[in-house]
Short mmCIF file of C-alpha atoms in Angstrom, two decimals:
data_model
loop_
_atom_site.label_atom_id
_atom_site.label_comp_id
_atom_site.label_asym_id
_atom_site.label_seq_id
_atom_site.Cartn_x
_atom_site.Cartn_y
_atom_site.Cartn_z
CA UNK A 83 13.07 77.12 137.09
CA UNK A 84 12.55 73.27 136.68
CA UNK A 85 16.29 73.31 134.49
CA UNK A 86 18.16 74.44 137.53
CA UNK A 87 15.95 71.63 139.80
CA UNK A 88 17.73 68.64 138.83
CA UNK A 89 21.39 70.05 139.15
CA UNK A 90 20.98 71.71 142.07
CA UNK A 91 20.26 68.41 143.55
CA UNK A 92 23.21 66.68 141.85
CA UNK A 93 25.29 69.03 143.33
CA UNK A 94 23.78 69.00 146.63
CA UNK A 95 24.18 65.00 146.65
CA UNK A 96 27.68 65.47 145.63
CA UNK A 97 28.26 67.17 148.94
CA UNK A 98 26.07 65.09 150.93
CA UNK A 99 28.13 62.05 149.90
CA UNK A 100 31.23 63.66 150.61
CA UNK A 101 30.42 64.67 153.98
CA UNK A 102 28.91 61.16 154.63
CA UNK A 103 32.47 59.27 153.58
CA UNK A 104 34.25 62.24 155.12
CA UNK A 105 32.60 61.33 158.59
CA UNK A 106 32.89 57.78 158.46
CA UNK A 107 36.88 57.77 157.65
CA UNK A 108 37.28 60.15 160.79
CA UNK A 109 34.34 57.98 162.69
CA UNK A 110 35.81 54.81 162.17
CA UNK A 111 39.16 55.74 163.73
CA UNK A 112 37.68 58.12 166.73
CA UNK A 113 34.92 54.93 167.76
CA UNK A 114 35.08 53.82 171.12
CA UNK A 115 36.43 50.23 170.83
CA UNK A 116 35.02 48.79 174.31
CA UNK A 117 31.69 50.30 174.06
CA UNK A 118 31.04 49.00 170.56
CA UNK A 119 32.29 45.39 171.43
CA UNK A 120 29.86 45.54 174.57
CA UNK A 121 27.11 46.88 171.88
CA UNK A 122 28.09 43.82 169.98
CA UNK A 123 27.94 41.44 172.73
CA UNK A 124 24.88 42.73 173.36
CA UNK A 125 23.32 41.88 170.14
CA UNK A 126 23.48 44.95 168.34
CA UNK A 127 23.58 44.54 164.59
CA UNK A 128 25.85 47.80 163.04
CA UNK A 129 28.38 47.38 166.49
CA UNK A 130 29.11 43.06 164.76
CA UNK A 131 29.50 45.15 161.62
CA UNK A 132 32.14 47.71 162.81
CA UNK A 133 33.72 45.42 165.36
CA UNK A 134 35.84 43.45 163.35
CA UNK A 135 36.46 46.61 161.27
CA UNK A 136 37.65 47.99 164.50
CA UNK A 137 39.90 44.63 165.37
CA UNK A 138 41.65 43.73 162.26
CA UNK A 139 44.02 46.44 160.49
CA UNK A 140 43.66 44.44 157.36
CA UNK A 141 39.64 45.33 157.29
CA UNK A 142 40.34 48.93 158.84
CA UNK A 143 42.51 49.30 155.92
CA UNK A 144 39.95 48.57 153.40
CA UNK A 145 37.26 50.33 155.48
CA UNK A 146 39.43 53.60 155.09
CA UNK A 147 40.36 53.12 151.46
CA UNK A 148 36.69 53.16 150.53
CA UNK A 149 36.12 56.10 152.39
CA UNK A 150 38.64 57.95 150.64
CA UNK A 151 37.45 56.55 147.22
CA UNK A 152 34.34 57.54 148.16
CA UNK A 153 35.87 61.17 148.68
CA UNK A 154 37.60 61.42 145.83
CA UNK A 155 35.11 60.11 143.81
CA UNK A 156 32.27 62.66 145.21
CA UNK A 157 35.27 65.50 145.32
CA UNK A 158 35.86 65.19 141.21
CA UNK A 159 32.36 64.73 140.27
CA UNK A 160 31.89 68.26 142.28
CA UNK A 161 34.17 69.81 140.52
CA UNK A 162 33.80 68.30 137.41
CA UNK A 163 29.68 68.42 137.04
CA UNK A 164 29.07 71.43 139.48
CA UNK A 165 31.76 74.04 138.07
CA UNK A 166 30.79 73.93 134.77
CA UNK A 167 26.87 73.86 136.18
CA UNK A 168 27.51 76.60 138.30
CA UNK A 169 30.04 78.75 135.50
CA UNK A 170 27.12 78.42 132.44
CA UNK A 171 24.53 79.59 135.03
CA UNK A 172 26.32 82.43 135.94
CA UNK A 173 27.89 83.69 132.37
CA UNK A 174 24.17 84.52 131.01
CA UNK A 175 23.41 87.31 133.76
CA UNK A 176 26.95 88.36 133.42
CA UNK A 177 26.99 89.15 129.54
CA UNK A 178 23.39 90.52 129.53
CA UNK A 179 25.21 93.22 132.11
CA UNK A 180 27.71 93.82 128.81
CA UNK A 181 30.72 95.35 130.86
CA UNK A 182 32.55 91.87 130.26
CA UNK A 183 34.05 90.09 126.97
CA UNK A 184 33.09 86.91 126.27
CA UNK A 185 36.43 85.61 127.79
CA UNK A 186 36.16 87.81 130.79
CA UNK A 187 32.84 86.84 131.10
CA UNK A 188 33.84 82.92 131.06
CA UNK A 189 36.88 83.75 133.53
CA UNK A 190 34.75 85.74 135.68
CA UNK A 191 31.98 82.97 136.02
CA UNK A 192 34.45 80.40 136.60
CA UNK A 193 36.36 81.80 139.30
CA UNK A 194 33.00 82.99 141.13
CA UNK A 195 32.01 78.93 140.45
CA UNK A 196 35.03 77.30 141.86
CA UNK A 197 35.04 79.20 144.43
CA UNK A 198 31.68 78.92 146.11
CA UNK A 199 32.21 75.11 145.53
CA UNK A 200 35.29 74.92 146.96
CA UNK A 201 33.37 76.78 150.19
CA UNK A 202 30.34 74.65 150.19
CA UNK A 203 32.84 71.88 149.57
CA UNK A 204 35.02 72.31 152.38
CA UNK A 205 32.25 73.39 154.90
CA UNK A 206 29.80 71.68 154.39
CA UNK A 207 31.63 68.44 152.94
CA UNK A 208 34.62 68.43 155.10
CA UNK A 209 34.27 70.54 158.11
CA UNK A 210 30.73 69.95 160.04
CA UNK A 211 30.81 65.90 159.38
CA UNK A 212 34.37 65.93 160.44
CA UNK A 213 33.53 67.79 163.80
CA UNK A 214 30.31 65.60 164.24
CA UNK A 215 32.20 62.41 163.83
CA UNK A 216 34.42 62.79 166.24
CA UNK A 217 32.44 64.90 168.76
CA UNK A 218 29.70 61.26 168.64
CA UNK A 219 31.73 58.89 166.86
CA UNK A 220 29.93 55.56 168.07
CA UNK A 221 26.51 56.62 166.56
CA UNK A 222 28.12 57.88 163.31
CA UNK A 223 29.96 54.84 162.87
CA UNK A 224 27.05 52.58 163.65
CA UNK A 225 24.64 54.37 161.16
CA UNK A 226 27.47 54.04 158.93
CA UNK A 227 27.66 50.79 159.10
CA UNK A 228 25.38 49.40 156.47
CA UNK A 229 26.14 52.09 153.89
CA UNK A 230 29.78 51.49 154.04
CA UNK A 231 29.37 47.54 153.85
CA UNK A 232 27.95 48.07 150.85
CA UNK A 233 30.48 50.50 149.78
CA UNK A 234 33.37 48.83 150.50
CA UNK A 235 31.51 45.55 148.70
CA UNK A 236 31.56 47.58 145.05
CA UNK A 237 34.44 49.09 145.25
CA UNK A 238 36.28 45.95 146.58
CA UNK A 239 38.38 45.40 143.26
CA UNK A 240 39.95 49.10 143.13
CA UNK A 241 40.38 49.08 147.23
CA UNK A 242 42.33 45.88 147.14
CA UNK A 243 44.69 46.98 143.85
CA UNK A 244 45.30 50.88 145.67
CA UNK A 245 45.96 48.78 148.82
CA UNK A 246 48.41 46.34 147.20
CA UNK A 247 50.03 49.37 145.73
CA UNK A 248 50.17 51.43 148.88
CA UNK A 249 51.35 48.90 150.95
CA UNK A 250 54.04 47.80 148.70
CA UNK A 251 55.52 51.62 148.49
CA UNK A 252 55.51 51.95 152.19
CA UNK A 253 57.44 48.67 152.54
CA UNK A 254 60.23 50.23 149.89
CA UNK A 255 60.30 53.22 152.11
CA UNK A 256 60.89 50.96 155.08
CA UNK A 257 57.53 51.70 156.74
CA UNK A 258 56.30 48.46 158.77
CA UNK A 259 52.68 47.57 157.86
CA UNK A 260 50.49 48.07 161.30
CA UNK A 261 49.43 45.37 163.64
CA UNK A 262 46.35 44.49 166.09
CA UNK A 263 48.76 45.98 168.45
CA UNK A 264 48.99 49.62 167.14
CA UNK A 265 45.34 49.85 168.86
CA UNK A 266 47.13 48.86 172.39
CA UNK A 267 48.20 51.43 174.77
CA UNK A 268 51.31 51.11 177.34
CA UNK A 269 50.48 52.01 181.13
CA UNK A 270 52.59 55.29 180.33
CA UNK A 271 49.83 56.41 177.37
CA UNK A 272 47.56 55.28 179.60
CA UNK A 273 48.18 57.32 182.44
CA UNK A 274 48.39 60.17 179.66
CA UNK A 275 44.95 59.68 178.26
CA UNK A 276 44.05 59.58 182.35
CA UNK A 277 45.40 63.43 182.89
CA UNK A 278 43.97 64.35 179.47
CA UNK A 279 40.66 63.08 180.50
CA UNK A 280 40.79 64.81 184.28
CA UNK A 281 41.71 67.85 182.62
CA UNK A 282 38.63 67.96 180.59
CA UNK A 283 36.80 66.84 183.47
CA UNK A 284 35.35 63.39 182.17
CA UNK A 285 37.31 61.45 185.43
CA UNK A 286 37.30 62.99 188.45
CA UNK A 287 40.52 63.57 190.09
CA UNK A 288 40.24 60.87 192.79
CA UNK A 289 39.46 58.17 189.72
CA UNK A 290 42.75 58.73 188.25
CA UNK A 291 44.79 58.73 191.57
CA UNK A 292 42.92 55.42 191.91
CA UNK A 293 43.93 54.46 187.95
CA UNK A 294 47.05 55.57 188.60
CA UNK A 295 47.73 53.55 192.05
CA UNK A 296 46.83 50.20 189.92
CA UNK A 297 48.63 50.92 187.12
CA UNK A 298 51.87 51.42 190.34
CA UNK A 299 50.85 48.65 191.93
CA UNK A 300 52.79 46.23 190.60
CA UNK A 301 56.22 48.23 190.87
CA UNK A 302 55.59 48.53 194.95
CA UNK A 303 56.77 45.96 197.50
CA UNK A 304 55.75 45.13 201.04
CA UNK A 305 58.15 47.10 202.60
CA UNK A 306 56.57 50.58 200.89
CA UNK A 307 52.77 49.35 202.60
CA UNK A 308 53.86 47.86 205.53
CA UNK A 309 53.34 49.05 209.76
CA UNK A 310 56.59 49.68 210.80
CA UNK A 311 58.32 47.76 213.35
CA UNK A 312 58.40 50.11 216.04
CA UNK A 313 54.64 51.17 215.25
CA UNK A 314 53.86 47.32 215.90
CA UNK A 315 51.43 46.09 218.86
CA UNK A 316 51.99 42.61 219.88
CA UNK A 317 51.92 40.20 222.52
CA UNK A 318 54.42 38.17 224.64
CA UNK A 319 53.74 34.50 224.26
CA UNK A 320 54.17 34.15 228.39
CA UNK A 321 52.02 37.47 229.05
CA UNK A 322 49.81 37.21 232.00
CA UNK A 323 46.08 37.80 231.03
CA UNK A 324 45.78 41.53 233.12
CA UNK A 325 49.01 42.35 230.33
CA UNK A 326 46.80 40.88 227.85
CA UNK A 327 43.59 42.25 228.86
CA UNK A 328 45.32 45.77 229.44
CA UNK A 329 47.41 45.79 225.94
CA UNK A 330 44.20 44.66 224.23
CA UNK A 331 42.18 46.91 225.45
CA UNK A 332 44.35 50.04 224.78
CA UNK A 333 45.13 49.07 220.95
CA UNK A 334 42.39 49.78 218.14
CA UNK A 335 43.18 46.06 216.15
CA UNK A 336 42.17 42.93 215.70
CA UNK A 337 44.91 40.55 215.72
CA UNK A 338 48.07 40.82 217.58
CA UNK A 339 51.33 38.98 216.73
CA UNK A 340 52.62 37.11 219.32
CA UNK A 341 56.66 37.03 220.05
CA UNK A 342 58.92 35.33 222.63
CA UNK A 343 61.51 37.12 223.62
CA UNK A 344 61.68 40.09 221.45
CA UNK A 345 59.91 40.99 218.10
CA UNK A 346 62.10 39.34 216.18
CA UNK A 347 61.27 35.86 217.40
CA UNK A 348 57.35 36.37 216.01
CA UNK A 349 55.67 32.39 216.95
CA UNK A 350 51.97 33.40 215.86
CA UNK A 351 49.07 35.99 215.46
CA UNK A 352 45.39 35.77 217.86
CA UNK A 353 42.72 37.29 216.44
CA UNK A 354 40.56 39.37 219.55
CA UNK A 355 38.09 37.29 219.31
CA UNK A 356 40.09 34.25 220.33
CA UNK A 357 40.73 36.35 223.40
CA UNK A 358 37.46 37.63 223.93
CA UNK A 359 36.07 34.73 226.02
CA UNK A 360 38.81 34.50 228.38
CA UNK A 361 39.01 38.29 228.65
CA UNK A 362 35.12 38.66 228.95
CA UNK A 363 35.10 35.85 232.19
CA UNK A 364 37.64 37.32 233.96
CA UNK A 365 39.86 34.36 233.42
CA UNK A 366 43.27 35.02 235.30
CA UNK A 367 45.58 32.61 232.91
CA UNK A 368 45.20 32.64 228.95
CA UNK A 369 47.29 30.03 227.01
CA UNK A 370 48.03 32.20 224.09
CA UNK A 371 50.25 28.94 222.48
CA UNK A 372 46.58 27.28 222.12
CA UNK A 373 45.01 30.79 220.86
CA UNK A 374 47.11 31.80 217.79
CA UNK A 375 47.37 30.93 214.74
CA UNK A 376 50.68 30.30 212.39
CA UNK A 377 52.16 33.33 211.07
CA UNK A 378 52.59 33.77 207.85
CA UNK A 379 56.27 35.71 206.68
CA UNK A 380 57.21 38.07 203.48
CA UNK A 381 60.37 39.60 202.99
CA UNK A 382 60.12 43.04 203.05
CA UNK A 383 61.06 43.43 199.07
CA UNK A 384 57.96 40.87 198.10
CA UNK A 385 55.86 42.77 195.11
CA UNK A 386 52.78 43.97 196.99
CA UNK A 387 50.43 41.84 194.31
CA UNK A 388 52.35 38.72 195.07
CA UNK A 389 51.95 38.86 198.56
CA UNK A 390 48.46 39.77 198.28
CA UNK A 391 47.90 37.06 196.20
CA UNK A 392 49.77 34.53 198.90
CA UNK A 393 47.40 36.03 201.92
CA UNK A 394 44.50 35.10 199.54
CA UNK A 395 45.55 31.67 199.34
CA UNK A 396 46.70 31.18 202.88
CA UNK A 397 43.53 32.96 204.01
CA UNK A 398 45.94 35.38 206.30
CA UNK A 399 44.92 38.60 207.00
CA UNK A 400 48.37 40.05 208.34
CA UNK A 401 51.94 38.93 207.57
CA UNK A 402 55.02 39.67 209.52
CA UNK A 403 57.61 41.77 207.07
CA UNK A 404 60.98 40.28 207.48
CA UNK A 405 64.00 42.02 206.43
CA UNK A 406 67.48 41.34 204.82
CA UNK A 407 68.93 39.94 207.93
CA UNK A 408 65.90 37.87 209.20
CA UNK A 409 64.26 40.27 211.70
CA UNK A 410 61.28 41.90 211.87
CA UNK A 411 60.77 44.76 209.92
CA UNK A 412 56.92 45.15 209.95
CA UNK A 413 53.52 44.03 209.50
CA UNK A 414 51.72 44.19 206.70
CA UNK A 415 47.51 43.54 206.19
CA UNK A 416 45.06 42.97 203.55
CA UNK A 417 43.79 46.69 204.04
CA UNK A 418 47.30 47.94 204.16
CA UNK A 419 47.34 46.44 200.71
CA UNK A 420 44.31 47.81 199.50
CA UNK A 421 45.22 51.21 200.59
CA UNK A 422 48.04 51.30 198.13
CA UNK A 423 45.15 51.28 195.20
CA UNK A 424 42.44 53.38 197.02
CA UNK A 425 44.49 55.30 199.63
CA UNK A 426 43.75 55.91 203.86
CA UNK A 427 40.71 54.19 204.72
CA UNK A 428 39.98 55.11 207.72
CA UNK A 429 37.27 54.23 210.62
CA UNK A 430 35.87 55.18 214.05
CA UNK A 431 39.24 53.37 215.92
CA UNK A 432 41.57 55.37 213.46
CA UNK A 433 43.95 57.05 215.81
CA UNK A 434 46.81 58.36 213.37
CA UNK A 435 46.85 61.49 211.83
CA UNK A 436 46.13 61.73 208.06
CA UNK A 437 48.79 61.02 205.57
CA UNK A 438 48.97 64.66 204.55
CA UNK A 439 47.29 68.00 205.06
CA UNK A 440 46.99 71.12 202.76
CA UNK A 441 47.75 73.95 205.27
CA UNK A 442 47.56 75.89 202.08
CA UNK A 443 50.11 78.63 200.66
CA UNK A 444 52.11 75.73 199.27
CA UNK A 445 52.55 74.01 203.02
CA UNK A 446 51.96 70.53 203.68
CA UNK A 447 52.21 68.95 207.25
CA UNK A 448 52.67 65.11 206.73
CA UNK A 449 53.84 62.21 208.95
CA UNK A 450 57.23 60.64 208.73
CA UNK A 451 55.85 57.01 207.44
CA UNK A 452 54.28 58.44 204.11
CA UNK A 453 55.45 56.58 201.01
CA UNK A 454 57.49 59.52 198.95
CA UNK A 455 55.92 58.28 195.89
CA UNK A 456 52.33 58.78 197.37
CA UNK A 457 53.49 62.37 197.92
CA UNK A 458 55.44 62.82 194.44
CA UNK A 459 51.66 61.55 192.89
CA UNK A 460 49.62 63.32 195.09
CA UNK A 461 51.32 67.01 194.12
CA UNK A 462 53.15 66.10 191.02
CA UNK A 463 57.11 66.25 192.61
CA UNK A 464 60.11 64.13 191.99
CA UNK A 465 61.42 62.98 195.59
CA UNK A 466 63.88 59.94 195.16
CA UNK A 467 66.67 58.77 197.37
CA UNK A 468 68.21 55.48 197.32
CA UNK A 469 67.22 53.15 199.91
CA UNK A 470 64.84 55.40 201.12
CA UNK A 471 60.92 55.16 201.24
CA UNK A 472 59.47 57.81 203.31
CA UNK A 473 59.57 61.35 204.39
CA UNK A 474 61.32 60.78 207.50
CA UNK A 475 63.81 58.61 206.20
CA UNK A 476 64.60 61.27 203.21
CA UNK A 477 64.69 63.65 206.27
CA UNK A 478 66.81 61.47 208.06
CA UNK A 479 69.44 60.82 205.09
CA UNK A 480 69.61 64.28 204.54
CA UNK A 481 70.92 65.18 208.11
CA UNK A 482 73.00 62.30 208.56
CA UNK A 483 72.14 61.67 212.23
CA UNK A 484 68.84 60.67 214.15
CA UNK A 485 66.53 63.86 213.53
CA UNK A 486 65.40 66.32 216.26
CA UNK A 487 62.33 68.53 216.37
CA UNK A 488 63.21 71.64 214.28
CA UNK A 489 65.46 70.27 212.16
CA UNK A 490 65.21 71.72 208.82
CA UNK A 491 66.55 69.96 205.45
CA UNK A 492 65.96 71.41 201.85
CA UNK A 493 65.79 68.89 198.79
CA UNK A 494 65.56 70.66 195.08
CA UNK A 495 63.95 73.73 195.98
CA UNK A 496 61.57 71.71 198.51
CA UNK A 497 62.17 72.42 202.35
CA UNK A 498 61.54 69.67 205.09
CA UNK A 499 61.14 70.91 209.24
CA UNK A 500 60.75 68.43 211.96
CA UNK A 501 57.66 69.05 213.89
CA UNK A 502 57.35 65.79 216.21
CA UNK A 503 59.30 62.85 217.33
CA UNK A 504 58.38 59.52 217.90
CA UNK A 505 61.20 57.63 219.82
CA UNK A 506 64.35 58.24 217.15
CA UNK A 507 61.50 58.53 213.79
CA UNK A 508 59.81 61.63 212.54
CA UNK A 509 56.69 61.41 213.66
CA UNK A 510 55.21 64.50 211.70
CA UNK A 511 56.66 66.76 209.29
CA UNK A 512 56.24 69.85 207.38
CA UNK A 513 56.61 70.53 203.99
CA UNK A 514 56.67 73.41 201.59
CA UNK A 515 57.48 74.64 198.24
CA UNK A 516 56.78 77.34 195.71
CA UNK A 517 53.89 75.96 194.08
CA UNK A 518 53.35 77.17 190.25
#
């Protein structure tokens, strides 16, 4: 029993090392970059190891190439050593049967030998440490870590020369070599690994609307965040202080801008509590020229992370919108802003109706100000018009004329029908679409 001992565990060491390089080629390209650079920041000895493996193609390079040495290495000494093991242990039981020649007997042994090598082999050398590797990649590669230092440290000669030589054949065949860069993602993989990740529910689907708005953010302007004109509360600079007090009290913000003449001739913004004295004595004049504070102006096609960026450094929280021709066009606020990454926040003073609600059967009622790409995100469409932002003005363009409650438009396969007006805008909208 003792004779079949010592092969048995040459074999089985074989496979073990097979497995073991097996899992560290598929480890090393499946690890988690960030959390193994924080594990390295944090002291940890095998994440310094891997992370410059991880960082430099060069090293990957030579990580991988001893790996596969290390396969083929393990993979020939199996079937060198453990077929002929396996075939002489087998051809004694098969001629003391004596149904077999000598040659059928050798044939016979060998082909039962190969294959339950080539299974063990396979299985148990291939298949399970390729599945764990991947399935926990950061603790295989970190256990890894020492073993294949010292790997890649004896076999550094043969690496180098079968790198030199592989490199220079791809570079005949007009293959570039890779770069630090081939680990970088663009925002469009990005947002691919996002839906990916949803899908197999490791991000929840309000993370990757969130993702997704930052990744946006820097394609939207002011115009696509901002209170519309006509939606706009403000003050006359010569209002008496019962129009203040009454125009105040019947609007849910904090800071009004303050005009002469019309809208377009904005002069300042007073914050309520600059009026709150005066409006809390009773006062019967309030000098709102000595109240307000300078306005602060964006065109209405400013990036939305410039702009926010400006208020920062001005320390404004609202800024008039002004159009093409140099009137007013809107306001726009630091939470307007911050809505475009996080969507409607909304509090006890919130007056408007949500953005958009599921009626459900593949019907949406919506208002006329919301962004077309927030809807196109929200339920995977493809609205676009030029010059157009939101739902009212797509409705809008498609009639041709100032909309009417029960108009009805239709855009690829996607049907529109004004529910409520607000002055010449849709105010509300319905929507609906065969859903898939």
């Amino acid at each position: 029993m003792s004779e079949y001992l010592l092969p048995t565990l040459v074999i089985f060491l074989l496979i073990v090392l097979n497995g073991l390089f097996v899992a560290a080629e598929f480890a090393i390209v499946s690890a988690p970059y960030a959390r193994i650079a924080r594990r390295a920041e944090e002291g940890h000895a095998a994440a310094r190891r891997v992370l410059p493996v991880l960082q430099e193609p060069r090293l990957r390079d030579r990580y991988i190439a001893a790996a596969q040495i290390g396969i083929t290495l393990a993979s020939l000494g199996l079937g060198m050593y453990g077929e002929i093991t396996l075939a002489h242990w087998l051809e004694a039981p098969l001629t003391r049967l004596g149904i077999l020649s000598p040659a059928a007997v050798h044939s016979v042994a060998f082909v039962v030998a190969l294959s339950t090598l080539t299974y063990l082999h396979v299985v148990l050398g291939e298949m399970i440490p390729k599945s764990l590797a991947i399935q926990a990649a950061e603790n295989t590669v970190l256990q890894l870590a020492a073993p294949m230092t010292l790997m890649q440290r004896l076999l550094a000669p043969l690496v180098f020369t079968l790198n030199a030589l592989g490199n220079a054949v791809t570079r005949l065949i007009g293959v570039p070599a890779a770069g630090a860069h081939d680990r970088l993602y663009s925002a469009a993989e990005l947002e691919y690994l996002m839906e990916e990740s949803t899908s197999g529910g490791a991000l929840h689907p309000g993370e990757q609307v969130v993702l997704e708005n930052i990744f946006d953010f820097s394609e939207r302007s002011v115009g696509q965040a901002m209170t519309p004109r006509n939606r706009i509360v403000g003050l006359p600079l010569a209002a008496s202080a019962a129009a203040v007090r009454q125009t105040v009290s019947a609007a849910p913000f904090t800071r009004f801008p303050v005009f002469t003449g019309s809208m377009d001739a904005v002069v300042g913004v007073v914050h309520i509590k600059a009026l709150a004295r005066h409006l809390a004595h009773g006062d019967e004049t309030i000098d709102l020229a000595t109240l307000m504070t300078p306005p602060l102006f964006v065109p209405e096609s400013a990036p939305l992370q410039e702009t926010l960026t400006l208020m920062r450094t001005q320390g404004a929280q609202l800024a008039i919108v002004i159009e093409e021709y140099g009137g007013t066009a809107g306001l726009v606020t630091v939470e307007d802003i911050v809505e475009e990454v996080v969507g409607e926040i909304r509090d006890e003073f919130d007056q408007e109706a949500p953005p958009f609600q599921d009626l459900g059967g593949g019907v949406l009622r919506v208002r006329g100000d919301l962004i077309l790409e927030e809807l196109n995100q929200h339920y995977d469409l493809a609205l676009k018009m030029e010059d157009v932002d939101t739902v009212g003005g797509l409705i809008m363009a498609l009639l041709g004329r100032v909309p009417l409650v029960g108009d009805r438009v239709e855009v690829d396969g996607i049907h529109f029908e004004v529910e409520e007006i607000a002055g010449l805008a849709v105010q509300m909208a319905r929507v609906a679409w065969q859903r898939p």
